[in-house]
XYZ file of C-alpha atoms in Angstrom:
599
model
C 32.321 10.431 30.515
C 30.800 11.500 27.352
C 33.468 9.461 24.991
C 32.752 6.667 27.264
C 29.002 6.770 26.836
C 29.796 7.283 22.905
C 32.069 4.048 23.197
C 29.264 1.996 24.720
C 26.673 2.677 23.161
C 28.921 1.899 19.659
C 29.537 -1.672 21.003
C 25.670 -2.295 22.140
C 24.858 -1.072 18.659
C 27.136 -3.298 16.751
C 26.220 -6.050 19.288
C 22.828 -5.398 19.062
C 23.327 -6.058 14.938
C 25.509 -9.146 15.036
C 23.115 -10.994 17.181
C 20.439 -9.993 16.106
C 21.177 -10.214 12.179
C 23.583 -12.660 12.006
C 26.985 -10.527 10.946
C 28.301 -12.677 8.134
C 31.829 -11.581 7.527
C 34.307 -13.794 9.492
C 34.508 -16.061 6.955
C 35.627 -13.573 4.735
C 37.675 -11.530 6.917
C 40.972 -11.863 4.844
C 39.454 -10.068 1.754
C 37.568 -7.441 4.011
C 41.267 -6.318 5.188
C 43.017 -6.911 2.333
C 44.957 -3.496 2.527
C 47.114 -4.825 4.917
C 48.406 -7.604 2.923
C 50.872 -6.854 0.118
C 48.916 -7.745 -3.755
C 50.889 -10.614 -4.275
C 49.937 -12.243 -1.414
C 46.347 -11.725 -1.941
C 44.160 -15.057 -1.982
C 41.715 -14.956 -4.608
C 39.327 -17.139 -2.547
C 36.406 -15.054 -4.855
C 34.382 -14.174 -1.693
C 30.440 -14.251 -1.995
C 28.911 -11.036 -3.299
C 25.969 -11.368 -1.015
C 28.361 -11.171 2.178
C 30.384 -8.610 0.944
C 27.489 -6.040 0.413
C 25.604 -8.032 3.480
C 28.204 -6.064 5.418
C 28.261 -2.535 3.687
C 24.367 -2.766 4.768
C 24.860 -3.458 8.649
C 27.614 -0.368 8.633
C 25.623 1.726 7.097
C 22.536 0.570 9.811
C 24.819 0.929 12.742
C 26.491 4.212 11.457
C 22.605 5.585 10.805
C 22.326 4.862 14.323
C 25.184 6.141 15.598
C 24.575 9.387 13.760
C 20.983 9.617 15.225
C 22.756 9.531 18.673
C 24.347 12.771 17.722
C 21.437 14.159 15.824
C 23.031 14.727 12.566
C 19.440 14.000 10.548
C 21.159 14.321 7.536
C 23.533 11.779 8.311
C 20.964 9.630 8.969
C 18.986 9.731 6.242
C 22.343 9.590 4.137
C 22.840 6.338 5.752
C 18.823 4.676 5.207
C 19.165 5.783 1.474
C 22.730 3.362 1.052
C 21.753 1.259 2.912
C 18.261 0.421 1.352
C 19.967 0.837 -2.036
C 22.701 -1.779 -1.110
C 19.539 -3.974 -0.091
C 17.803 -3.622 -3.746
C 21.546 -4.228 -5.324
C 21.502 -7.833 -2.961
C 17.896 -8.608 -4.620
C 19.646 -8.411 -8.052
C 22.372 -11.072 -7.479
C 22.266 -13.951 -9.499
C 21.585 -16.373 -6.977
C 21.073 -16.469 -3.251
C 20.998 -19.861 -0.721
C 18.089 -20.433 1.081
C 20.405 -18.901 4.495
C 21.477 -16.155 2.765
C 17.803 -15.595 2.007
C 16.822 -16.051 5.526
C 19.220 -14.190 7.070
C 18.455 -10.919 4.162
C 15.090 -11.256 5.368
C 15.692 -10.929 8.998
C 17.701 -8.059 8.333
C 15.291 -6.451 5.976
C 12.552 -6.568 8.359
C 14.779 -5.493 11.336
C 16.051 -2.158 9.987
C 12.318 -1.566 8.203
C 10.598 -1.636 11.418
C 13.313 0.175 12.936
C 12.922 2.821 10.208
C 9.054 2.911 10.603
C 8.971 3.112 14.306
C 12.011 5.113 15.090
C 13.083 7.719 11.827
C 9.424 7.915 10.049
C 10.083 11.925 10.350
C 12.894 11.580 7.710
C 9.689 11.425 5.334
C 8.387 14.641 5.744
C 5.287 15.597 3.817
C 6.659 14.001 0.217
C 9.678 12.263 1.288
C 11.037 9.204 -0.343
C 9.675 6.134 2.018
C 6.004 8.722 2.730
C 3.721 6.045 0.546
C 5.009 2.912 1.757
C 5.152 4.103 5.440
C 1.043 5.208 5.056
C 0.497 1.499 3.102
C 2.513 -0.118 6.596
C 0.542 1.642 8.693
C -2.402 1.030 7.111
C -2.124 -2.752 6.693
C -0.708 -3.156 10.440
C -3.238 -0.997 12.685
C -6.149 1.360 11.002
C -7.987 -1.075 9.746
C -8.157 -3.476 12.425
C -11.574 -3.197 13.588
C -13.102 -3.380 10.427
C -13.585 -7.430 9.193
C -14.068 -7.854 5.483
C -17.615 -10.172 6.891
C -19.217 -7.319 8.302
C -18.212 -4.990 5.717
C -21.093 -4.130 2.867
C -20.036 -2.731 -0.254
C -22.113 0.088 -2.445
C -21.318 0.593 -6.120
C -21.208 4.424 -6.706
C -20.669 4.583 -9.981
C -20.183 1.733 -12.619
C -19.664 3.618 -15.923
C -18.531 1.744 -19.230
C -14.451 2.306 -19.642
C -14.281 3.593 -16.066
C -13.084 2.272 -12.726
C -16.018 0.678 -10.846
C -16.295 3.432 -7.374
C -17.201 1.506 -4.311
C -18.140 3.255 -1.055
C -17.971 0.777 2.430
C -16.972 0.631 5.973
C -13.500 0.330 5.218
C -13.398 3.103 2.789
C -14.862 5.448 5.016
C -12.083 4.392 7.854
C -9.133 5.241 4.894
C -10.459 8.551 3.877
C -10.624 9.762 7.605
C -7.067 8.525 8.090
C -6.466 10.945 5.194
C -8.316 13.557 5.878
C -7.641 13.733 9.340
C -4.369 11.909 11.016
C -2.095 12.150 7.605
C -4.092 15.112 5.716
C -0.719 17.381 5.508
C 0.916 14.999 3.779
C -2.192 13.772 1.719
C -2.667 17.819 0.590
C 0.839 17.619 -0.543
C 0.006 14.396 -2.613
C -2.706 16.277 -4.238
C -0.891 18.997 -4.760
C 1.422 17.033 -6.777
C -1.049 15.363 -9.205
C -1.028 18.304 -11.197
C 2.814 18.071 -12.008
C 2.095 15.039 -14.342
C -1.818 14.749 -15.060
C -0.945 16.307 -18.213
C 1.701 13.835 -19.325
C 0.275 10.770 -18.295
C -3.185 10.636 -18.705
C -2.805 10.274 -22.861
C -0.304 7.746 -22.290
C -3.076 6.314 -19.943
C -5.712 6.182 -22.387
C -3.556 5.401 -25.287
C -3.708 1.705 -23.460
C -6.994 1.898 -22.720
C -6.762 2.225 -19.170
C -9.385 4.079 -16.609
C -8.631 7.306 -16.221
C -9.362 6.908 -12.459
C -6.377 4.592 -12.376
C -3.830 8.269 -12.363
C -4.799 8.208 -9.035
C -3.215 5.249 -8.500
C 0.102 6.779 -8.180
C -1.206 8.888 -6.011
C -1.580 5.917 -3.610
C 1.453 4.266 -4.888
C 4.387 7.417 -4.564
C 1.700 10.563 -3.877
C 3.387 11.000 -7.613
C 7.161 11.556 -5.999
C 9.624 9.959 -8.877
C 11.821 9.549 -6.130
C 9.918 7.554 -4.230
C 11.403 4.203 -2.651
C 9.841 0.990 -0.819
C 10.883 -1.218 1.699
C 10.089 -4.184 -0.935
C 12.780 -2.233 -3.379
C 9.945 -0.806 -5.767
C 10.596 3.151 -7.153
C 9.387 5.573 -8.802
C 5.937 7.232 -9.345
C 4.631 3.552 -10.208
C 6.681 1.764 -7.690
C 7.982 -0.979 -9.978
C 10.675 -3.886 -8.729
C 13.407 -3.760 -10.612
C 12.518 -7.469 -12.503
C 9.456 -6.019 -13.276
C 10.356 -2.954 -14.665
C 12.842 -4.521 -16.742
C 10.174 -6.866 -18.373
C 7.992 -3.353 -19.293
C 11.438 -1.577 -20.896
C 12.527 0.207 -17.593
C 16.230 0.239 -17.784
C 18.551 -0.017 -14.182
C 22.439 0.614 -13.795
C 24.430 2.645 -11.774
C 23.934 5.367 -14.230
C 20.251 5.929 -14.420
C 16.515 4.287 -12.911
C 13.839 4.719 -15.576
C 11.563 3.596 -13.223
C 11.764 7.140 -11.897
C 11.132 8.605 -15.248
C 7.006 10.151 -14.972
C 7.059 9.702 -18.897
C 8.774 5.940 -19.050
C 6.898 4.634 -15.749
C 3.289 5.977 -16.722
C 3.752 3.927 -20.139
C 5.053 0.933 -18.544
C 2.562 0.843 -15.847
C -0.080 1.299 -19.042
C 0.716 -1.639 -20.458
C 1.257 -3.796 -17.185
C -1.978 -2.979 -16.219
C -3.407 -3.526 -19.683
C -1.545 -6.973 -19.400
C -3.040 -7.655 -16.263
C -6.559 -6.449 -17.351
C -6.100 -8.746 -19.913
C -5.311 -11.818 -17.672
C -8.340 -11.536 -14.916
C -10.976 -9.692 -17.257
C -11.526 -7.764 -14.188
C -9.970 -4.434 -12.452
C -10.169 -5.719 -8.991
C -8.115 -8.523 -9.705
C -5.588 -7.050 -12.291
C -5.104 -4.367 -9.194
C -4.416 -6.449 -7.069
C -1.972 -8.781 -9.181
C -0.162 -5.393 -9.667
C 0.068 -5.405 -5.462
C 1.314 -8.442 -5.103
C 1.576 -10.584 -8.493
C -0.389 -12.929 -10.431
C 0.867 -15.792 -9.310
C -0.864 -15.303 -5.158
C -3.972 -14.165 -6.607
C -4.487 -17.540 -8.571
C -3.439 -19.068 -5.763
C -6.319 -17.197 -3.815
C -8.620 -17.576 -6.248
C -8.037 -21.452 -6.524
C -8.413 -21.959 -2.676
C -11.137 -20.185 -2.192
C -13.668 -20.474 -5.457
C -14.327 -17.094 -6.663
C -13.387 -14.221 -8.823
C -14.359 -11.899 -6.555
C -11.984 -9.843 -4.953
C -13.736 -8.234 -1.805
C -14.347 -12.120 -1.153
C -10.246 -13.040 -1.202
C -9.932 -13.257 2.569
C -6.165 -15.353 1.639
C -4.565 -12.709 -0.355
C -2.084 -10.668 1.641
C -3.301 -7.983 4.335
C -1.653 -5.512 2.401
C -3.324 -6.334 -0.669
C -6.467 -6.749 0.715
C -5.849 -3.033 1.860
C -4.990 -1.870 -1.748
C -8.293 -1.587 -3.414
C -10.144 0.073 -0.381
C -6.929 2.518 0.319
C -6.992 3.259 -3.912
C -11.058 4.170 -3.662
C -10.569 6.276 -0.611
C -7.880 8.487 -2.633
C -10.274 8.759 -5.742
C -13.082 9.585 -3.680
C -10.746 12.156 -2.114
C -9.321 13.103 -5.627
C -12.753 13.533 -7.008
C -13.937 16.251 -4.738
C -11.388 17.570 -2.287
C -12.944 20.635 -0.940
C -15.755 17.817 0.491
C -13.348 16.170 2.760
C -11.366 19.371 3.800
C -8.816 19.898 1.625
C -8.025 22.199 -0.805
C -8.326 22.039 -4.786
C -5.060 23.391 -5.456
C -3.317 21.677 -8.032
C 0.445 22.591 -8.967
C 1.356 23.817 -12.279
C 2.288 21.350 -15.151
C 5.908 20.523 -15.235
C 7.057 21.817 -18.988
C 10.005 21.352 -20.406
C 12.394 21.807 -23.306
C 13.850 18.533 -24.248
C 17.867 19.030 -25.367
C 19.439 15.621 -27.486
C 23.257 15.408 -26.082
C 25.988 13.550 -27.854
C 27.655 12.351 -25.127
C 28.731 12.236 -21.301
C 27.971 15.757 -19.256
C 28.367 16.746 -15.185
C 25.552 18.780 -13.909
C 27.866 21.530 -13.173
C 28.729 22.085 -17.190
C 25.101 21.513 -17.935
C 24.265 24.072 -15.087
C 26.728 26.406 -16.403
C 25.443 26.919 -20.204
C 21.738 26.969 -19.188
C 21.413 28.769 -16.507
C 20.244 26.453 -14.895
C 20.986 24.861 -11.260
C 22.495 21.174 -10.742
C 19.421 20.637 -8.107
C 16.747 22.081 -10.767
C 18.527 19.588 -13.597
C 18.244 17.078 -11.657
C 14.308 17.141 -10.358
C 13.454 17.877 -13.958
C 15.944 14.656 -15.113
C 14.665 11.994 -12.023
C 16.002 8.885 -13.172
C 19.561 10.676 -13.631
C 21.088 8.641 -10.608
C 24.118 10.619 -10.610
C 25.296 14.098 -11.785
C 26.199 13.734 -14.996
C 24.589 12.616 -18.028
C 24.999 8.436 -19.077
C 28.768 7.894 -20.317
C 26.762 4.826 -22.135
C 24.454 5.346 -24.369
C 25.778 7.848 -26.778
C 22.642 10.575 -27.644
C 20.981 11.032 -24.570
C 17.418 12.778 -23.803
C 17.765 15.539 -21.417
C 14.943 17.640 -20.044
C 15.274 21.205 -18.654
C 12.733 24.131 -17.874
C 11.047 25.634 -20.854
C 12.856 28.261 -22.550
C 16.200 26.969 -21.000
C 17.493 24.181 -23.894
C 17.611 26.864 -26.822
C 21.066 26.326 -28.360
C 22.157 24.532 -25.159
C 23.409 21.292 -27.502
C 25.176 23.686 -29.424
C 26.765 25.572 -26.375
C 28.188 21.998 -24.809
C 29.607 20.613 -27.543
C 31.333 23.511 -28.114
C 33.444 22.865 -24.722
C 36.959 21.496 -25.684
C 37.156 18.206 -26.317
C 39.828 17.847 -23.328
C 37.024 19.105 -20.787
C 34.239 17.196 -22.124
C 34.471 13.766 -21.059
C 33.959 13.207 -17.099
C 36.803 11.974 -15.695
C 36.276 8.928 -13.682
C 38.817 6.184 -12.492
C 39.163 2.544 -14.416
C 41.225 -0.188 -12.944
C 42.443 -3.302 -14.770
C 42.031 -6.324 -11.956
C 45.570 -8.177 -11.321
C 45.974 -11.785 -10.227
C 45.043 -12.148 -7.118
C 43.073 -9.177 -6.145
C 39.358 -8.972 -4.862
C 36.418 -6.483 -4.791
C 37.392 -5.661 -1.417
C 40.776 -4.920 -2.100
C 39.579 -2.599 -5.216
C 37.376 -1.290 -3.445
C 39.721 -0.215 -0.438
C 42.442 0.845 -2.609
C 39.886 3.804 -4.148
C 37.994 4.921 -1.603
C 34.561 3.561 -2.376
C 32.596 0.615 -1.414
C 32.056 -2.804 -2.729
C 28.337 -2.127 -3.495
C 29.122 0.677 -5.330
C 31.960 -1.035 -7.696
C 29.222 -4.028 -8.135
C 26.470 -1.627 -9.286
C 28.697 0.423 -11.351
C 30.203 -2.943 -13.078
C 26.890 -4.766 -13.168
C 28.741 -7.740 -11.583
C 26.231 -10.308 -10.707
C 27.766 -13.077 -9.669
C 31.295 -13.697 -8.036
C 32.737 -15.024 -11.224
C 32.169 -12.215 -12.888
C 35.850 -11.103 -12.059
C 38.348 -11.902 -13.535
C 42.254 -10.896 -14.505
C 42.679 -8.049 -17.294
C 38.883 -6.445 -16.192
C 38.636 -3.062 -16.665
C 36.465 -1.742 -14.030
C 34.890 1.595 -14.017
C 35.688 3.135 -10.190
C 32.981 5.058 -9.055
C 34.230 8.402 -7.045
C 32.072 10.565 -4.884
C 31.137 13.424 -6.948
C 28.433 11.381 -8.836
C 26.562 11.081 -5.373
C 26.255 14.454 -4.155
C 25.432 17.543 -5.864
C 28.434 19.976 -6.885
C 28.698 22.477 -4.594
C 30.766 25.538 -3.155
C 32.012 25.754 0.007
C 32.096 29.448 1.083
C 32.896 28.512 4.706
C 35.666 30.892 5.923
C 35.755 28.757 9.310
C 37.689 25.942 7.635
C 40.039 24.095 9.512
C 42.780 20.891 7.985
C 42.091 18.098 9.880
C 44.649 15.287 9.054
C 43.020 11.897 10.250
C 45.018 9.322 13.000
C 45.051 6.159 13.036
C 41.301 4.266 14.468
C 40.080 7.600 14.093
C 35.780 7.970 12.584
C 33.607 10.642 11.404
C 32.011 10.237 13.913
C 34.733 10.876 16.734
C 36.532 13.629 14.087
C 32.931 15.472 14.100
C 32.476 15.457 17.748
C 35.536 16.964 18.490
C 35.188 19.890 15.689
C 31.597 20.531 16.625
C 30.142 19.626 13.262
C 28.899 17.021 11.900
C 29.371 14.155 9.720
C 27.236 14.965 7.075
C 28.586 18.429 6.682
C 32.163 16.565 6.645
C 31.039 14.328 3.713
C 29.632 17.315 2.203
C 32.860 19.844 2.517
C 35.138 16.909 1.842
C 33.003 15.067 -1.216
C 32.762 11.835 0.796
C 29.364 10.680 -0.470
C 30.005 6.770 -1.568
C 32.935 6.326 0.423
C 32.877 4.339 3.474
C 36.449 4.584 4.754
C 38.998 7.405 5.832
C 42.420 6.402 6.516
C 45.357 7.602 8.508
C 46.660 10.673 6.947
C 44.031 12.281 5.246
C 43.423 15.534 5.320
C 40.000 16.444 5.609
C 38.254 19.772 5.412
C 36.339 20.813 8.623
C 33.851 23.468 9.387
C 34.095 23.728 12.996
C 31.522 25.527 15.200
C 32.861 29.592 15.284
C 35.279 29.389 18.294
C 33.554 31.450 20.721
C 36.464 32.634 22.785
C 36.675 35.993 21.115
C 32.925 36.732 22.692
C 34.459 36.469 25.999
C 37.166 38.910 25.684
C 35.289 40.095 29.032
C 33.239 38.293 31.504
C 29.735 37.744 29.991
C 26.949 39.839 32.729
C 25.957 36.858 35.452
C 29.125 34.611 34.651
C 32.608 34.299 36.828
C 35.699 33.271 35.463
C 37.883 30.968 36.833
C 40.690 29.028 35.524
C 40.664 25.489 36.058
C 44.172 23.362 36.299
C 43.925 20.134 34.557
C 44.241 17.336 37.497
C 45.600 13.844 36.621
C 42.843 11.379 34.930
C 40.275 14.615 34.458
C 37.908 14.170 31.509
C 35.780 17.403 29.636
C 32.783 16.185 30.883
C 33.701 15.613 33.940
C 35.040 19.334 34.106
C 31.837 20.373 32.613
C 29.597 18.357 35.208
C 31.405 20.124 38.013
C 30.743 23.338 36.718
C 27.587 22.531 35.621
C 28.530 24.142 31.631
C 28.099 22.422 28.530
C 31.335 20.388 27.175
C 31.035 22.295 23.895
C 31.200 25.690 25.783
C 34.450 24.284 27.728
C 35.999 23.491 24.451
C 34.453 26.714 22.783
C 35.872 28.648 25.711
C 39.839 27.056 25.328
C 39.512 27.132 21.087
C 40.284 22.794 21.782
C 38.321 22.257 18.432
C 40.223 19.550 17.078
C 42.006 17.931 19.932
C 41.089 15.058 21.725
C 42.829 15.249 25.115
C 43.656 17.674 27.507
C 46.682 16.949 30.130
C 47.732 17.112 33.603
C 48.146 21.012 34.449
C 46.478 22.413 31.594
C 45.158 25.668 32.324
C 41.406 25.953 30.901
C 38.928 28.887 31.369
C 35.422 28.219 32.535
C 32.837 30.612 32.623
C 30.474 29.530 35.671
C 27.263 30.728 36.591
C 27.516 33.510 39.702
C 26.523 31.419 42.808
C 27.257 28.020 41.220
């Protein structure tokens, strides 16, 4: 009954996604499958990017669903992140038809409310999507019954060099939102201002901008470098990639600069200086960095004035975005006076080590004493764990006291261990992304980011491309498990099914089994499982208020349909009869049940 359930609710899910988001792959369906075809066969019909990684983003929506049906969080989340970042890599495609853009857009707004309504507590207190969920919310319902016409505005405080402070209506409805309905997660956000006030307000006034304006990534990220927007912006900042790249902020599969504290504070100085610059006013150059220059002109043309409370056609979020900033200065400013506490964290310091070349985490950890995790909070816009194979000398940060003679230690490995050994392979005639892609274990999206391949030409015969593997998505890590079990998969077989079965679950099988980045398992693998401590050893004897009974498998008999009639749990049945691991019971199978006395 259960597997049944599971089955159906797999097909409404995928149902649910192809008509409601337009599943664009039939057309395609001979270089999605391309395993199954011998190379030389292969037609090089050069498949669009866009439905390629289209795809990768609806699995990963309907697996994030799936795994939320068997409450494996981390799973979940695991399957947001890719799928969001397979999203950003579809906004950095050369070119995309007015469909394509459509039918993106459908999606995108789909799995965002989706994430907002339904898996808002993967956020936490300082999670990744925590800002732009509080700007949603805040654009969509709080500030409803407050109309910019009845509003009146009160300058505070006007000082020469400074932010202009302005108290109103709407204001006041923001800072009770914080203080009151999100004021956990707002303390955190203050709590985190004092990790980087330090570094970034020089940087700030080097450019000459307010120094009220450091609390603008408190508005923006609540100053979490790894923080992420449904509109594809990151970092402390939240910069688009286009954007950042115009202000220096370098993007590849290797590292994100826009989540760099240091980089992002001094290209958000000089955007905002820019912007400053352009509208001779800080109302206006904050809300070009909202939503960009071009709909505030347009705004300001249609309606006849510079003044930015007054800019009724600007987007609702935008309109938002100056009130929402004042209410987290006023906040800032005084904290004790809206109930919170003035309890800044310590300063991030660091020691900053120059490395000649390509280094895991693990080798880094190793020599400094240092963790992989710590390494990589104090290195943010390190996408992966290692160091860039790219760009030669590379900057790396670690806690103070840590980086003494650290250079010196790591190139002192041998030269045989030093450079991280990925996979490279040289495209034949013939064969696609999909096929590459297939043949390695990873995804499409993956060898597009890690190529920079922006357009479908892009391949071509005698390309070396650089195969990303999964231990530059998840941190290194030990498995001291002793309740391992070989699993070797059949064919049809998913995580999902393989997990039910052991008791575990899939995120704890891409952990053990260094699956991160790979979307497919295939018949005959062996995979490492940590199923649930079989329990039948604690039953040695009858537990006190329990009667055994043996139960003889009749024809057509399911688990759950055992377990129903005894009124036990399925996982106790199985936990009871060590059938970890096996799918089907048969026709005179003896299995022990442990019923409740009376039942």
């Amino acid at each position: 009954m259960e597997n049944m359930k599971y089955t159906s609710l797999l097909v409404l899910f995928i149902s649910f996604v192809i008509v409601n988001s337009g599943y664009a792959i039939n057309k395609d369906s001979t270089a999605l499958s391309v395993l199954n075809t011998p190379e030389e066969e292969i037609e090089n019909d050069r498949p669009e990017l866009f439905d390629l990684m289209f795809a990768e983003a609806k699995t990963f929506y309907v697996d994030a669903l799936i795994a939320a049906h068997f409450n494996d969080t981390a799973e979940v989340k695991y399957c947001f992140d890719r799928g969001f970042e397979i999203m950003a890599g579809i906004t950095e495609l050369d070119t995309l038809s007015i469909l394509q853009q459509d039918e993106f857009n459908r999606f995108y707004e789909k799995i965002t409310f989706d994430f907002l309504e339904k898996f808002s507590y993967l956020n936490g207190d300082s999670g990744t999507y925590g800002a732009a969920f509080i700007k949603q919310e805040l654009s969509e319902s709080i500030l409803d019954t407050v109309s910019l016409g009845s509003d009146t505005l009160l300058i505070v405080d006007d000082r020469p060099g400074h932010l202009p402070l302005i108290k109103s209506k709407r204001i006041d409805r923001i800072i009770e939102y914080f203080s009151k309905r999100e004021k956990k997660r707002f303390q955190v956000w203050l709590n985190n201002s004092g990790l980087y006030k330090e570094h970034m307000m020089p940087i700030l006034k080097e450019y000459g901008i307010p120094e009220e304006l450091f609390y603008l990534a408190l508005i923006e990220s609540g100053y979490n470098p790894l923080a992420y927007s449904y509109a594809h912006a990151a970092g402390p900042w939240q910069f688009i990639s286009s954007t950042g790249a115009i202000y220096g902020l370098k993007r590849n599969w290797w590292i994100d600069e826009r989540r760099d504290p240091i980089k992002s504070t001094r290209a958000a100085a000089k955007y905002l200086k820019k912007l400053y610059d352009e509208f001779d006013d800080w109302f206006l150059a904050l809300a070009a960095y909202n939503c960009g220059e071009a709909r505030v002109w347009r705004a300001i043309r249609r309606e006849g004035t510079r003044d930015y409370w007054k800019l009724r056609s600007l987007p609702k979020q935008t309109r938002n975005y100056v009130p929402t900033l004042m209410a987290g200065i006023t906040i800032a400013l005084d904290p004790e006076k809206y109930g919170f506490e003035n309890n800044p964290a310590d300063t991030w310091k660091w020691d900053e080590v120059i490395v000649d070349r390509s280094y895991e985490f693990e080798d880094i950890a190793r020599f400094s004493g240092v963790s992989a995790t710590v390494l990589k909070q104090y290195n943010p816009e390190l996408r992966r764990w290692i160091t860039p194979p790219e760009s030669g000398e590379y900057t790396l940060r670690v806690p103070v006291g840590k980086g003494d003679g650290l250079s010196k230690k790591l190139s002192d490995i041998p030269a045989a261990d030093k450079k991280p050994q990925w996979t490279t392979h040289t495209v034949r005639r013939g064969q696609t992304l999909s096929y590459i892609a297939r043949k390695y274990g990873t995804s499409i999206s993956a060898l597009i980011a890690a190529n920079n391949i922006r357009n479908k030409n892009q391949l071509r015969v005698g390309q070396v491309l650089k195969i990303p593997t999964s231990r530059y998505y998840a941190s290194p890590t030990i498995t001291t498990d002793k309740n391992l079990v070989t699993h070797k998969v059949k064919k049809g077989e998913t995580l999902s099914e393989i997990a039910e079965s052991y008791g575990t679950s899939i995120s704890k099988i891409r952990s053990i089994n260094n699956l991160y980045g790979k979307k497919f398992i295939y018949p005959g693998q062996k995979l490492k499982i940590s199923a649930q401590k079989h329990q039948s050893d604690k039953y040695s004897t009858t537990p006190s208020g329990k009667t055994k009974v043996i139960h003889v498998v009749k024809k057509g008999e399911t688990l759950s349909e055992i377990a129903d009639a005894y009124r036990v749990g399925m996982s106790n049945v199985r936990a009871w009869n060590n059938l970890y691991g096996k799918k089907f019971i048969y026709p005179g199978q003896k299995l022990v049940i442990y019923k409740s006395m009376g039942s």
